[in-house]
Amino acid sequence: MMIAKTESEAYVTQLLEDLGAIGAERGGGITRLLYSESWRRAQSFLAERMEEAGLEVRYDRVGNLYGRLPGKSPEAPVILTGSHVDTVRSGGKYDGAYGIAASLAAVRELKNRYGQPKRTLEVVSFCEEEGSRFPLAYWGSGSVSGAHPLELADTAEDPDGVLLGDAMREAGFGREDQPDPRRRDIAAFIEVHVEQGVILERTGDDIGVVETIAGQRRYIVTLEGEANHAGTTPMSMRLDALAAAAEMMLVLEKAASRAGEPLVATVGRMKTAPNIPNVIPGTVEFTLDIRHLSETLLTGFCEAVLGKFRSIAERRSVGFSIQTALLSRPVPMDPLLTGKLEQICRERGLAYRRMMSGAGHDAQSFSSLCPTAMLFVPSRAGISHSPGEYTAPEHLATGAQVLTEMLHELAYTDA
Ligand code: HGY
Ligand code: MN
Ligand code: MN
Protein backbone atom coordinates (compact mmCIF):
# COMPACT_ATOMS: atom_id res chain seq x y z
CA MET A 1 0.00 0.00 0.00
CA MET A 2 1.96 3.02 -1.19
CA ILE A 3 0.67 6.48 -0.28
CA ALA A 4 1.61 9.52 -2.31
CA LYS A 5 4.70 10.92 -0.68
CA THR A 6 4.05 14.47 -1.73
CA GLU A 7 0.48 14.57 -0.38
CA SER A 8 1.49 13.26 3.03
CA GLU A 9 4.68 15.36 3.07
CA ALA A 10 2.78 18.58 2.37
CA TYR A 11 0.11 17.82 4.97
CA VAL A 12 2.59 16.95 7.75
CA THR A 13 4.90 19.87 6.97
CA GLN A 14 2.05 22.36 6.93
CA LEU A 15 0.56 21.01 10.16
CA LEU A 16 3.95 21.33 11.88
CA GLU A 17 4.39 24.87 10.59
CA ASP A 18 0.98 25.93 11.93
CA LEU A 19 1.35 24.06 15.23
CA GLY A 20 4.91 25.37 15.64
CA ALA A 21 3.59 28.94 15.47
CA ILE A 22 1.58 28.30 18.66
CA GLY A 23 3.84 29.09 21.61
CA ALA A 24 6.62 30.37 19.32
CA GLU A 25 9.02 32.83 20.97
CA ARG A 26 11.08 35.67 19.45
CA GLY A 27 14.31 33.71 20.06
CA GLY A 28 13.01 30.88 17.84
CA GLY A 29 12.08 28.42 20.57
CA ILE A 30 8.59 27.10 21.27
CA THR A 31 7.06 26.89 24.76
CA ARG A 32 3.74 25.13 25.33
CA LEU A 33 3.48 24.22 29.01
CA LEU A 34 0.64 22.07 30.34
CA TYR A 35 -2.68 23.99 30.69
CA SER A 36 -1.08 27.28 29.60
CA GLU A 37 -2.72 29.60 27.03
CA SER A 38 -0.46 28.31 24.21
CA TRP A 39 -1.22 24.73 25.27
CA ARG A 40 -4.97 25.39 25.00
CA ARG A 41 -4.59 27.02 21.58
CA ALA A 42 -2.54 24.07 20.35
CA GLN A 43 -5.13 21.51 21.49
CA SER A 44 -7.97 23.57 19.92
CA PHE A 45 -6.01 23.84 16.66
CA LEU A 46 -5.54 20.05 16.60
CA ALA A 47 -9.20 19.44 17.46
CA GLU A 48 -10.15 21.50 14.38
CA ARG A 49 -7.78 19.51 12.15
CA MET A 50 -9.18 16.24 13.49
CA GLU A 51 -12.73 17.46 12.77
CA GLU A 52 -11.68 18.54 9.28
CA ALA A 53 -10.32 15.03 8.71
CA GLY A 54 -13.77 13.65 9.59
CA LEU A 55 -12.82 12.13 12.94
CA GLU A 56 -14.97 12.08 16.09
CA VAL A 57 -13.25 14.50 18.48
CA ARG A 58 -13.31 14.40 22.29
CA TYR A 59 -11.22 15.38 25.33
CA ASP A 60 -10.84 13.33 28.47
CA ARG A 61 -10.80 14.72 32.00
CA VAL A 62 -7.10 15.68 32.05
CA GLY A 63 -7.13 17.30 28.58
CA ASN A 64 -5.92 14.44 26.37
CA LEU A 65 -7.43 15.05 22.91
CA TYR A 66 -8.65 12.14 20.76
CA GLY A 67 -9.73 11.91 17.10
CA ARG A 68 -11.65 8.65 16.49
CA LEU A 69 -12.32 6.76 13.24
CA PRO A 70 -14.89 4.12 14.34
CA GLY A 71 -14.34 0.58 13.04
CA LYS A 72 -16.87 -1.92 11.67
CA SER A 73 -16.61 -3.89 14.90
CA PRO A 74 -17.03 -1.12 17.50
CA GLU A 75 -16.50 -3.49 20.44
CA ALA A 76 -13.05 -4.55 19.18
CA PRO A 77 -10.13 -2.92 21.01
CA VAL A 78 -8.75 0.31 19.53
CA ILE A 79 -5.54 0.91 17.56
CA LEU A 80 -4.10 4.09 19.08
CA THR A 81 -1.41 6.35 17.64
CA GLY A 82 -0.12 9.80 18.60
CA SER A 83 2.26 11.70 20.89
CA HIS A 84 2.40 14.75 23.20
CA VAL A 85 1.49 18.39 22.46
CA ASP A 86 3.49 20.01 25.29
CA THR A 87 7.12 21.12 24.91
CA VAL A 88 10.12 21.88 27.08
CA ARG A 89 10.74 25.61 27.64
CA SER A 90 12.10 27.11 24.37
CA GLY A 91 11.92 23.71 22.72
CA GLY A 92 11.78 22.65 19.09
CA LYS A 93 9.03 22.23 16.52
CA TYR A 94 9.12 18.43 16.20
CA ASP A 95 9.39 16.79 19.64
CA GLY A 96 5.90 15.36 20.25
CA ALA A 97 4.25 17.51 17.58
CA TYR A 98 5.60 15.39 14.75
CA GLY A 99 4.11 12.23 16.23
CA ILE A 100 0.69 13.89 16.34
CA ALA A 101 0.99 15.36 12.83
CA ALA A 102 2.14 12.04 11.31
CA SER A 103 -0.63 10.13 13.11
CA LEU A 104 -3.29 12.53 11.87
CA ALA A 105 -1.89 12.42 8.32
CA ALA A 106 -1.87 8.61 8.44
CA VAL A 107 -5.45 8.16 9.74
CA ARG A 108 -6.74 10.86 7.38
CA GLU A 109 -5.06 9.11 4.44
CA LEU A 110 -6.43 5.69 5.44
CA LYS A 111 -9.95 7.08 5.86
CA ASN A 112 -9.86 8.82 2.47
CA ARG A 113 -8.42 5.80 0.68
CA TYR A 114 -10.01 2.81 2.43
CA GLY A 115 -13.02 4.19 4.33
CA GLN A 116 -14.12 2.54 7.54
CA PRO A 117 -11.51 0.24 9.20
CA LYS A 118 -12.28 -3.17 10.75
CA ARG A 119 -10.95 -1.92 14.08
CA THR A 120 -11.37 1.59 15.44
CA LEU A 121 -8.40 3.87 14.85
CA GLU A 122 -7.68 6.79 17.21
CA VAL A 123 -5.21 9.66 17.08
CA VAL A 124 -4.24 11.11 20.46
CA SER A 125 -2.62 14.41 21.43
CA PHE A 126 -1.44 13.70 25.00
CA CYS A 127 -1.75 16.75 27.24
CA GLU A 128 1.71 16.47 28.84
CA GLU A 129 4.87 14.35 28.63
CA GLU A 130 7.90 16.55 29.35
CA GLY A 131 7.52 17.39 33.03
CA SER A 132 8.42 21.00 32.10
CA ARG A 133 5.96 22.72 34.41
CA PHE A 134 5.02 20.35 37.23
CA PRO A 135 7.37 17.91 39.05
CA LEU A 136 5.98 14.89 37.21
CA ALA A 137 6.20 13.69 33.62
CA TYR A 138 3.84 11.68 31.37
CA TRP A 139 0.76 13.23 32.98
CA GLY A 140 -1.19 12.58 29.76
CA SER A 141 -0.25 8.98 28.88
CA GLY A 142 0.29 8.12 32.56
CA SER A 143 -3.35 9.11 33.30
CA VAL A 144 -4.49 6.82 30.45
CA SER A 145 -2.43 3.86 31.68
CA GLY A 146 -3.33 4.50 35.34
CA ALA A 147 0.36 5.06 36.28
CA HIS A 148 -0.70 8.57 37.39
CA PRO A 149 -3.79 8.62 39.66
CA LEU A 150 -5.87 11.80 39.28
CA GLU A 151 -5.18 12.56 42.97
CA LEU A 152 -1.66 13.69 41.96
CA ALA A 153 -3.36 16.86 40.70
CA ASP A 154 -4.04 17.81 44.33
CA THR A 155 -0.37 17.85 45.36
CA ALA A 156 1.86 18.67 42.34
CA GLU A 157 2.79 22.37 42.30
CA ASP A 158 4.63 24.33 39.61
CA PRO A 159 7.59 26.66 40.50
CA ASP A 160 5.09 29.51 41.08
CA GLY A 161 3.16 27.42 43.59
CA VAL A 162 0.20 26.80 41.24
CA LEU A 163 -1.48 23.45 41.93
CA LEU A 164 -1.79 21.14 38.91
CA GLY A 165 -5.47 20.59 39.76
CA ASP A 166 -6.17 24.35 39.80
CA ALA A 167 -4.40 24.84 36.45
CA MET A 168 -6.34 21.87 35.03
CA ARG A 169 -9.71 23.25 36.18
CA GLU A 170 -8.86 26.72 34.96
CA ALA A 171 -8.11 25.23 31.51
CA GLY A 172 -11.61 23.68 31.55
CA PHE A 173 -10.74 20.14 32.63
CA GLY A 174 -10.87 18.05 35.79
CA ARG A 175 -14.70 17.94 35.80
CA GLU A 176 -16.61 14.82 36.94
CA ASP A 177 -18.76 14.92 33.79
CA GLN A 178 -15.68 14.54 31.54
CA PRO A 179 -14.50 11.01 30.54
CA ASP A 180 -12.15 9.28 32.97
CA PRO A 181 -8.71 9.23 31.25
CA ARG A 182 -8.01 5.58 32.11
CA ARG A 183 -8.48 3.18 29.20
CA ARG A 184 -8.61 -0.59 28.99
CA ASP A 185 -9.82 -0.83 25.38
CA ILE A 186 -6.52 -0.37 23.51
CA ALA A 187 -5.21 -3.21 21.34
CA ALA A 188 -1.93 -1.51 20.35
CA PHE A 189 -0.16 1.84 20.63
CA ILE A 190 2.24 3.07 17.91
CA GLU A 191 4.28 6.28 18.33
CA VAL A 192 6.43 7.96 15.70
CA HIS A 193 8.93 10.52 16.98
CA VAL A 194 12.04 12.42 15.93
CA GLU A 195 15.12 10.55 17.17
CA GLN A 196 16.47 13.49 19.21
CA GLY A 197 19.90 11.90 18.72
CA VAL A 198 22.46 11.73 15.92
CA ILE A 199 22.66 8.00 15.16
CA LEU A 200 20.31 7.85 12.14
CA GLU A 201 21.95 10.89 10.56
CA ARG A 202 25.40 9.35 11.07
CA THR A 203 24.45 5.93 9.68
CA GLY A 204 22.32 7.37 6.86
CA ASP A 205 19.25 5.38 7.91
CA ASP A 206 15.74 6.66 7.14
CA ILE A 207 13.99 4.91 10.04
CA GLY A 208 14.89 3.80 13.56
CA VAL A 209 12.87 0.85 14.93
CA VAL A 210 12.97 1.25 18.71
CA GLU A 211 13.73 -1.90 20.71
CA THR A 212 13.94 -0.46 24.23
CA ILE A 213 13.29 2.90 25.89
CA ALA A 214 15.81 3.79 28.62
CA GLY A 215 14.78 3.85 32.27
CA GLN A 216 14.84 7.24 34.00
CA ARG A 217 15.22 8.57 37.53
CA ARG A 218 14.44 12.24 38.20
CA TYR A 219 15.18 13.72 41.63
CA ILE A 220 14.99 17.16 43.27
CA VAL A 221 17.90 17.69 45.71
CA THR A 222 17.64 20.43 48.38
CA LEU A 223 20.71 21.66 50.34
CA GLU A 224 20.32 23.86 53.43
CA GLY A 225 23.48 25.83 54.36
CA GLU A 226 23.54 29.29 55.96
CA ALA A 227 23.04 32.58 54.17
CA ASN A 228 25.62 35.06 55.47
CA HIS A 229 27.62 38.19 54.65
CA ALA A 230 30.01 37.58 51.70
CA GLY A 231 32.46 40.19 53.06
CA THR A 232 32.68 39.37 56.74
CA THR A 233 32.32 35.56 56.90
CA PRO A 234 35.72 33.79 56.89
CA MET A 235 35.95 30.81 54.47
CA SER A 236 36.42 28.44 57.44
CA MET A 237 33.07 29.50 58.94
CA ARG A 238 30.85 29.16 55.88
CA LEU A 239 27.98 26.74 55.25
CA ASP A 240 27.87 27.45 51.52
CA ALA A 241 25.05 25.44 49.90
CA LEU A 242 26.14 26.35 46.36
CA ALA A 243 29.76 25.25 46.90
CA ALA A 244 28.39 21.93 48.22
CA ALA A 245 26.15 21.61 45.13
CA ALA A 246 29.10 22.35 42.85
CA GLU A 247 31.18 19.59 44.48
CA MET A 248 28.24 17.14 44.08
CA MET A 249 27.86 18.00 40.39
CA LEU A 250 31.51 17.28 39.66
CA VAL A 251 31.24 13.97 41.53
CA LEU A 252 28.15 13.12 39.44
CA GLU A 253 29.80 14.00 36.12
CA LYS A 254 32.94 11.98 36.97
CA ALA A 255 30.93 8.92 38.07
CA ALA A 256 28.71 9.04 34.95
CA SER A 257 31.70 9.38 32.61
CA ARG A 258 33.36 6.46 34.39
CA ALA A 259 30.17 4.34 34.16
CA GLY A 260 30.27 4.65 30.38
CA GLU A 261 27.41 4.59 27.81
CA PRO A 262 24.49 4.33 27.72
CA LEU A 263 24.35 5.83 31.24
CA VAL A 264 23.76 9.60 31.22
CA ALA A 265 23.30 12.00 34.15
CA THR A 266 22.26 15.65 34.01
CA VAL A 267 21.68 18.54 36.41
CA GLY A 268 19.22 20.53 34.32
CA ARG A 269 17.77 23.07 36.74
CA MET A 270 19.13 24.88 39.77
CA LYS A 271 17.64 27.48 42.09
CA THR A 272 19.74 29.26 44.73
CA ALA A 273 18.55 31.53 47.54
CA PRO A 274 18.81 34.34 48.23
CA ASN A 275 20.65 34.50 44.84
CA ILE A 276 22.32 37.84 45.61
CA PRO A 277 25.99 38.60 44.76
CA ASN A 278 27.08 39.64 48.26
CA VAL A 279 25.31 36.86 50.21
CA ILE A 280 26.62 33.32 50.72
CA PRO A 281 23.97 30.98 49.21
CA GLY A 282 21.98 29.50 52.08
CA THR A 283 19.69 27.22 50.09
CA VAL A 284 20.13 25.39 46.78
CA GLU A 285 17.66 23.17 44.95
CA PHE A 286 18.80 21.24 41.86
CA THR A 287 17.37 18.49 39.66
CA LEU A 288 18.91 15.14 38.70
CA ASP A 289 18.02 13.25 35.52
CA ILE A 290 19.77 9.85 35.32
CA ARG A 291 19.11 7.21 32.63
CA HIS A 292 20.23 3.73 31.66
CA LEU A 293 18.98 0.71 29.70
CA SER A 294 19.58 -1.61 32.65
CA GLU A 295 17.34 -1.24 35.70
CA THR A 296 19.98 -2.88 37.95
CA LEU A 297 22.83 -0.63 36.81
CA LEU A 298 20.58 2.46 37.00
CA THR A 299 19.54 1.63 40.57
CA GLY A 300 23.13 0.85 41.60
CA PHE A 301 24.47 4.08 40.10
CA CYS A 302 21.82 6.23 41.80
CA GLU A 303 22.38 4.62 45.20
CA ALA A 304 26.16 5.09 44.96
CA VAL A 305 26.00 8.73 43.83
CA LEU A 306 23.34 9.77 46.35
CA GLY A 307 25.49 8.12 49.06
CA LYS A 308 28.42 10.30 47.98
CA PHE A 309 26.16 13.37 48.05
CA ARG A 310 25.18 12.59 51.66
CA SER A 311 28.82 12.34 52.77
CA ILE A 312 29.65 15.66 51.06
CA ALA A 313 26.68 17.30 52.85
CA GLU A 314 27.76 15.85 56.20
CA ARG A 315 31.38 16.96 55.80
CA ARG A 316 30.17 20.46 54.97
CA SER A 317 27.47 20.43 57.70
CA VAL A 318 24.88 21.25 55.04
CA GLY A 319 21.32 19.87 55.28
CA PHE A 320 20.47 17.34 52.53
CA SER A 321 17.01 16.20 51.37
CA ILE A 322 15.84 14.51 48.17
CA GLN A 323 12.46 14.17 46.44
CA THR A 324 11.84 11.55 43.75
CA ALA A 325 10.08 13.19 40.79
CA LEU A 326 10.14 10.25 38.34
CA LEU A 327 10.92 6.54 38.45
CA SER A 328 10.48 4.89 35.06
CA ARG A 329 11.92 1.48 34.26
CA PRO A 330 13.61 0.57 30.95
CA VAL A 331 10.78 -0.57 28.63
CA PRO A 332 11.11 -3.12 25.80
CA MET A 333 8.86 -2.57 22.76
CA ASP A 334 6.62 -5.39 21.50
CA PRO A 335 8.67 -7.84 19.36
CA LEU A 336 5.78 -8.69 16.99
CA LEU A 337 5.02 -5.03 16.25
CA THR A 338 8.69 -4.11 15.84
CA GLY A 339 8.98 -7.08 13.46
CA LYS A 340 6.07 -5.67 11.41
CA LEU A 341 7.74 -2.26 11.29
CA GLU A 342 10.96 -3.87 10.04
CA GLN A 343 9.07 -5.80 7.38
CA ILE A 344 7.39 -2.62 6.09
CA CYS A 345 10.81 -0.91 5.93
CA ARG A 346 12.29 -3.87 4.04
CA GLU A 347 9.37 -4.04 1.57
CA ARG A 348 9.78 -0.33 0.86
CA GLY A 349 13.54 -0.64 0.52
CA LEU A 350 14.11 1.79 3.37
CA ALA A 351 17.41 1.92 5.24
CA TYR A 352 16.48 1.23 8.86
CA ARG A 353 18.11 0.10 12.08
CA ARG A 354 16.99 -1.28 15.41
CA MET A 355 18.00 1.00 18.24
CA MET A 356 17.40 2.09 21.83
CA SER A 357 15.83 5.35 22.90
CA GLY A 358 17.76 7.46 25.41
CA ALA A 359 14.79 9.84 25.44
CA GLY A 360 11.65 8.96 27.35
CA HIS A 361 8.37 8.73 25.43
CA ASP A 362 4.65 8.22 25.93
CA ALA A 363 5.13 4.74 24.45
CA GLN A 364 6.71 3.65 27.72
CA SER A 365 3.47 4.41 29.55
CA PHE A 366 1.62 1.97 27.32
CA SER A 367 3.88 -1.04 27.37
CA SER A 368 2.20 -2.28 30.59
CA LEU A 369 -1.21 -1.86 28.95
CA CYS A 370 -0.91 -3.21 25.40
CA PRO A 371 1.61 -4.16 22.65
CA THR A 372 3.55 -0.97 21.89
CA ALA A 373 6.01 0.07 19.18
CA MET A 374 7.97 3.20 18.27
CA LEU A 375 9.71 4.42 15.17
CA PHE A 376 12.15 7.31 14.75
CA VAL A 377 13.05 9.62 11.91
CA PRO A 378 16.43 11.40 11.80
CA SER A 379 17.14 14.63 13.71
CA ARG A 380 19.61 16.99 12.05
CA ALA A 381 22.87 16.94 14.08
CA GLY A 382 20.89 15.10 16.76
CA ILE A 383 19.69 18.42 18.18
CA SER A 384 16.50 18.44 20.28
CA HIS A 385 14.89 20.29 23.22
CA SER A 386 16.20 23.37 21.43
CA PRO A 387 15.10 25.85 18.72
CA GLY A 388 17.71 24.18 16.50
CA GLU A 389 15.61 20.98 16.32
CA TYR A 390 15.00 20.04 12.65
CA THR A 391 14.00 17.07 10.49
CA ALA A 392 13.92 17.25 6.68
CA PRO A 393 10.45 17.06 5.03
CA GLU A 394 11.32 13.85 3.17
CA HIS A 395 12.17 12.15 6.46
CA LEU A 396 8.94 13.45 8.00
CA ALA A 397 7.00 11.98 5.07
CA THR A 398 8.80 8.61 5.20
CA GLY A 399 7.97 8.22 8.87
CA ALA A 400 4.31 9.08 8.17
CA GLN A 401 4.18 6.56 5.34
CA VAL A 402 5.62 3.72 7.42
CA LEU A 403 3.14 4.59 10.16
CA THR A 404 0.29 4.62 7.62
CA GLU A 405 1.17 1.15 6.41
CA MET A 406 1.52 -0.13 9.94
CA LEU A 407 -1.90 1.25 10.91
CA HIS A 408 -3.39 -0.18 7.70
CA GLU A 409 -2.15 -3.63 8.68
CA LEU A 410 -3.40 -3.36 12.25
CA ALA A 411 -6.80 -1.76 11.58
CA TYR A 412 -7.86 -2.88 8.09
CA THR A 413 -6.51 -6.42 7.77
CA ASP A 414 -6.59 -9.59 9.86
CA ALA A 415 -2.77 -9.60 10.05
O1 HGY B 1 13.23 13.94 28.53
C1 HGY B 1 12.89 13.14 27.68
O2 HGY B 1 13.53 12.15 27.50
C2 HGY B 1 11.65 13.37 26.84
O3 HGY B 1 11.97 14.24 25.79
N1 HGY B 1 10.59 13.88 27.63
MN1 MN C 1 8.91 13.75 23.07
MN1 MN D 1 11.04 15.88 24.87
Coordinates of C-alpha atoms in Angstrom, one line a residue, residues 200-407:
L200 CA 20.3 7.9 12.1
E201 CA 21.9 10.9 10.6
R202 CA 25.4 9.3 11.1
T203 CA 24.5 5.9 9.7
G204 CA 22.3 7.4 6.9
D205 CA 19.3 5.4 7.9
D206 CA 15.7 6.7 7.1
I207 CA 14.0 4.9 10.0
G208 CA 14.9 3.8 13.6
V209 CA 12.9 0.9 14.9
V210 CA 13.0 1.2 18.7
E211 CA 13.7 -1.9 20.7
T212 CA 13.9 -0.5 24.2
I213 CA 13.3 2.9 25.9
A214 CA 15.8 3.8 28.6
G215 CA 14.8 3.9 32.3
Q216 CA 14.8 7.2 34.0
R217 CA 15.2 8.6 37.5
R218 CA 14.4 12.2 38.2
Y219 CA 15.2 13.7 41.6
I220 CA 15.0 17.2 43.3
V221 CA 17.9 17.7 45.7
T222 CA 17.6 20.4 48.4
L223 CA 20.7 21.7 50.3
E224 CA 20.3 23.9 53.4
G225 CA 23.5 25.8 54.4
E226 CA 23.5 29.3 56.0
A227 CA 23.0 32.6 54.2
N228 CA 25.6 35.1 55.5
H229 CA 27.6 38.2 54.6
A230 CA 30.0 37.6 51.7
G231 CA 32.5 40.2 53.1
T232 CA 32.7 39.4 56.7
T233 CA 32.3 35.6 56.9
P234 CA 35.7 33.8 56.9
M235 CA 35.9 30.8 54.5
S236 CA 36.4 28.4 57.4
M237 CA 33.1 29.5 58.9
R238 CA 30.8 29.2 55.9
L239 CA 28.0 26.7 55.2
D240 CA 27.9 27.4 51.5
A241 CA 25.1 25.4 49.9
L242 CA 26.1 26.4 46.4
A243 CA 29.8 25.2 46.9
A244 CA 28.4 21.9 48.2
A245 CA 26.1 21.6 45.1
A246 CA 29.1 22.4 42.8
E247 CA 31.2 19.6 44.5
M248 CA 28.2 17.1 44.1
M249 CA 27.9 18.0 40.4
L250 CA 31.5 17.3 39.7
V251 CA 31.2 14.0 41.5
L252 CA 28.1 13.1 39.4
E253 CA 29.8 14.0 36.1
K254 CA 32.9 12.0 37.0
A255 CA 30.9 8.9 38.1
A256 CA 28.7 9.0 34.9
S257 CA 31.7 9.4 32.6
R258 CA 33.4 6.5 34.4
A259 CA 30.2 4.3 34.2
G260 CA 30.3 4.7 30.4
E261 CA 27.4 4.6 27.8
P262 CA 24.5 4.3 27.7
L263 CA 24.4 5.8 31.2
V264 CA 23.8 9.6 31.2
A265 CA 23.3 12.0 34.1
T266 CA 22.3 15.7 34.0
V267 CA 21.7 18.5 36.4
G268 CA 19.2 20.5 34.3
R269 CA 17.8 23.1 36.7
M270 CA 19.1 24.9 39.8
K271 CA 17.6 27.5 42.1
T272 CA 19.7 29.3 44.7
A273 CA 18.5 31.5 47.5
P274 CA 18.8 34.3 48.2
N275 CA 20.6 34.5 44.8
I276 CA 22.3 37.8 45.6
P277 CA 26.0 38.6 44.8
N278 CA 27.1 39.6 48.3
V279 CA 25.3 36.9 50.2
I280 CA 26.6 33.3 50.7
P281 CA 24.0 31.0 49.2
G282 CA 22.0 29.5 52.1
T283 CA 19.7 27.2 50.1
V284 CA 20.1 25.4 46.8
E285 CA 17.7 23.2 44.9
F286 CA 18.8 21.2 41.9
T287 CA 17.4 18.5 39.7
L288 CA 18.9 15.1 38.7
D289 CA 18.0 13.3 35.5
I290 CA 19.8 9.9 35.3
R291 CA 19.1 7.2 32.6
H292 CA 20.2 3.7 31.7
L293 CA 19.0 0.7 29.7
S294 CA 19.6 -1.6 32.7
E295 CA 17.3 -1.2 35.7
T296 CA 20.0 -2.9 38.0
L297 CA 22.8 -0.6 36.8
L298 CA 20.6 2.5 37.0
T299 CA 19.5 1.6 40.6
G300 CA 23.1 0.8 41.6
F301 CA 24.5 4.1 40.1
C302 CA 21.8 6.2 41.8
E303 CA 22.4 4.6 45.2
A304 CA 26.2 5.1 45.0
V305 CA 26.0 8.7 43.8
L306 CA 23.3 9.8 46.3
G307 CA 25.5 8.1 49.1
K308 CA 28.4 10.3 48.0
F309 CA 26.2 13.4 48.1
R310 CA 25.2 12.6 51.7
S311 CA 28.8 12.3 52.8
I312 CA 29.6 15.7 51.1
A313 CA 26.7 17.3 52.8
E314 CA 27.8 15.8 56.2
R315 CA 31.4 17.0 55.8
R316 CA 30.2 20.5 55.0
S317 CA 27.5 20.4 57.7
V318 CA 24.9 21.2 55.0
G319 CA 21.3 19.9 55.3
F320 CA 20.5 17.3 52.5
S321 CA 17.0 16.2 51.4
I322 CA 15.8 14.5 48.2
Q323 CA 12.5 14.2 46.4
T324 CA 11.8 11.6 43.7
A325 CA 10.1 13.2 40.8
L326 CA 10.1 10.3 38.3
L327 CA 10.9 6.5 38.4
S328 CA 10.5 4.9 35.1
R329 CA 11.9 1.5 34.3
P330 CA 13.6 0.6 30.9
V331 CA 10.8 -0.6 28.6
P332 CA 11.1 -3.1 25.8
M333 CA 8.9 -2.6 22.8
D334 CA 6.6 -5.4 21.5
P335 CA 8.7 -7.8 19.4
L336 CA 5.8 -8.7 17.0
L337 CA 5.0 -5.0 16.3
T338 CA 8.7 -4.1 15.8
G339 CA 9.0 -7.1 13.5
K340 CA 6.1 -5.7 11.4
L341 CA 7.7 -2.3 11.3
E342 CA 11.0 -3.9 10.0
Q343 CA 9.1 -5.8 7.4
I344 CA 7.4 -2.6 6.1
C345 CA 10.8 -0.9 5.9
R346 CA 12.3 -3.9 4.0
E347 CA 9.4 -4.0 1.6
R348 CA 9.8 -0.3 0.9
G349 CA 13.5 -0.6 0.5
L350 CA 14.1 1.8 3.4
A351 CA 17.4 1.9 5.2
Y352 CA 16.5 1.2 8.9
R353 CA 18.1 0.1 12.1
R354 CA 17.0 -1.3 15.4
M355 CA 18.0 1.0 18.2
M356 CA 17.4 2.1 21.8
S357 CA 15.8 5.4 22.9
G358 CA 17.8 7.5 25.4
A359 CA 14.8 9.8 25.4
G360 CA 11.6 9.0 27.4
H361 CA 8.4 8.7 25.4
D362 CA 4.6 8.2 25.9
A363 CA 5.1 4.7 24.5
Q364 CA 6.7 3.6 27.7
S365 CA 3.5 4.4 29.6
F366 CA 1.6 2.0 27.3
S367 CA 3.9 -1.0 27.4
S368 CA 2.2 -2.3 30.6
L369 CA -1.2 -1.9 29.0
C370 CA -0.9 -3.2 25.4
P371 CA 1.6 -4.2 22.6
T372 CA 3.5 -1.0 21.9
A373 CA 6.0 0.1 19.2
M374 CA 8.0 3.2 18.3
L375 CA 9.7 4.4 15.2
F376 CA 12.1 7.3 14.8
V377 CA 13.0 9.6 11.9
P378 CA 16.4 11.4 11.8
S379 CA 17.1 14.6 13.7
R380 CA 19.6 17.0 12.0
A381 CA 22.9 16.9 14.1
G382 CA 20.9 15.1 16.8
I383 CA 19.7 18.4 18.2
S384 CA 16.5 18.4 20.3
H385 CA 14.9 20.3 23.2
S386 CA 16.2 23.4 21.4
P387 CA 15.1 25.8 18.7
G388 CA 17.7 24.2 16.5
E389 CA 15.6 21.0 16.3
Y390 CA 15.0 20.0 12.6
T391 CA 14.0 17.1 10.5
A392 CA 13.9 17.2 6.7
P393 CA 10.4 17.1 5.0
E394 CA 11.3 13.9 3.2
H395 CA 12.2 12.2 6.5
L396 CA 8.9 13.4 8.0
A397 CA 7.0 12.0 5.1
T398 CA 8.8 8.6 5.2
G399 CA 8.0 8.2 8.9
A400 CA 4.3 9.1 8.2
Q401 CA 4.2 6.6 5.3
V402 CA 5.6 3.7 7.4
L403 CA 3.1 4.6 10.2
T404 CA 0.3 4.6 7.6
E405 CA 1.2 1.1 6.4
M406 CA 1.5 -0.1 9.9
L407 CA -1.9 1.2 10.9

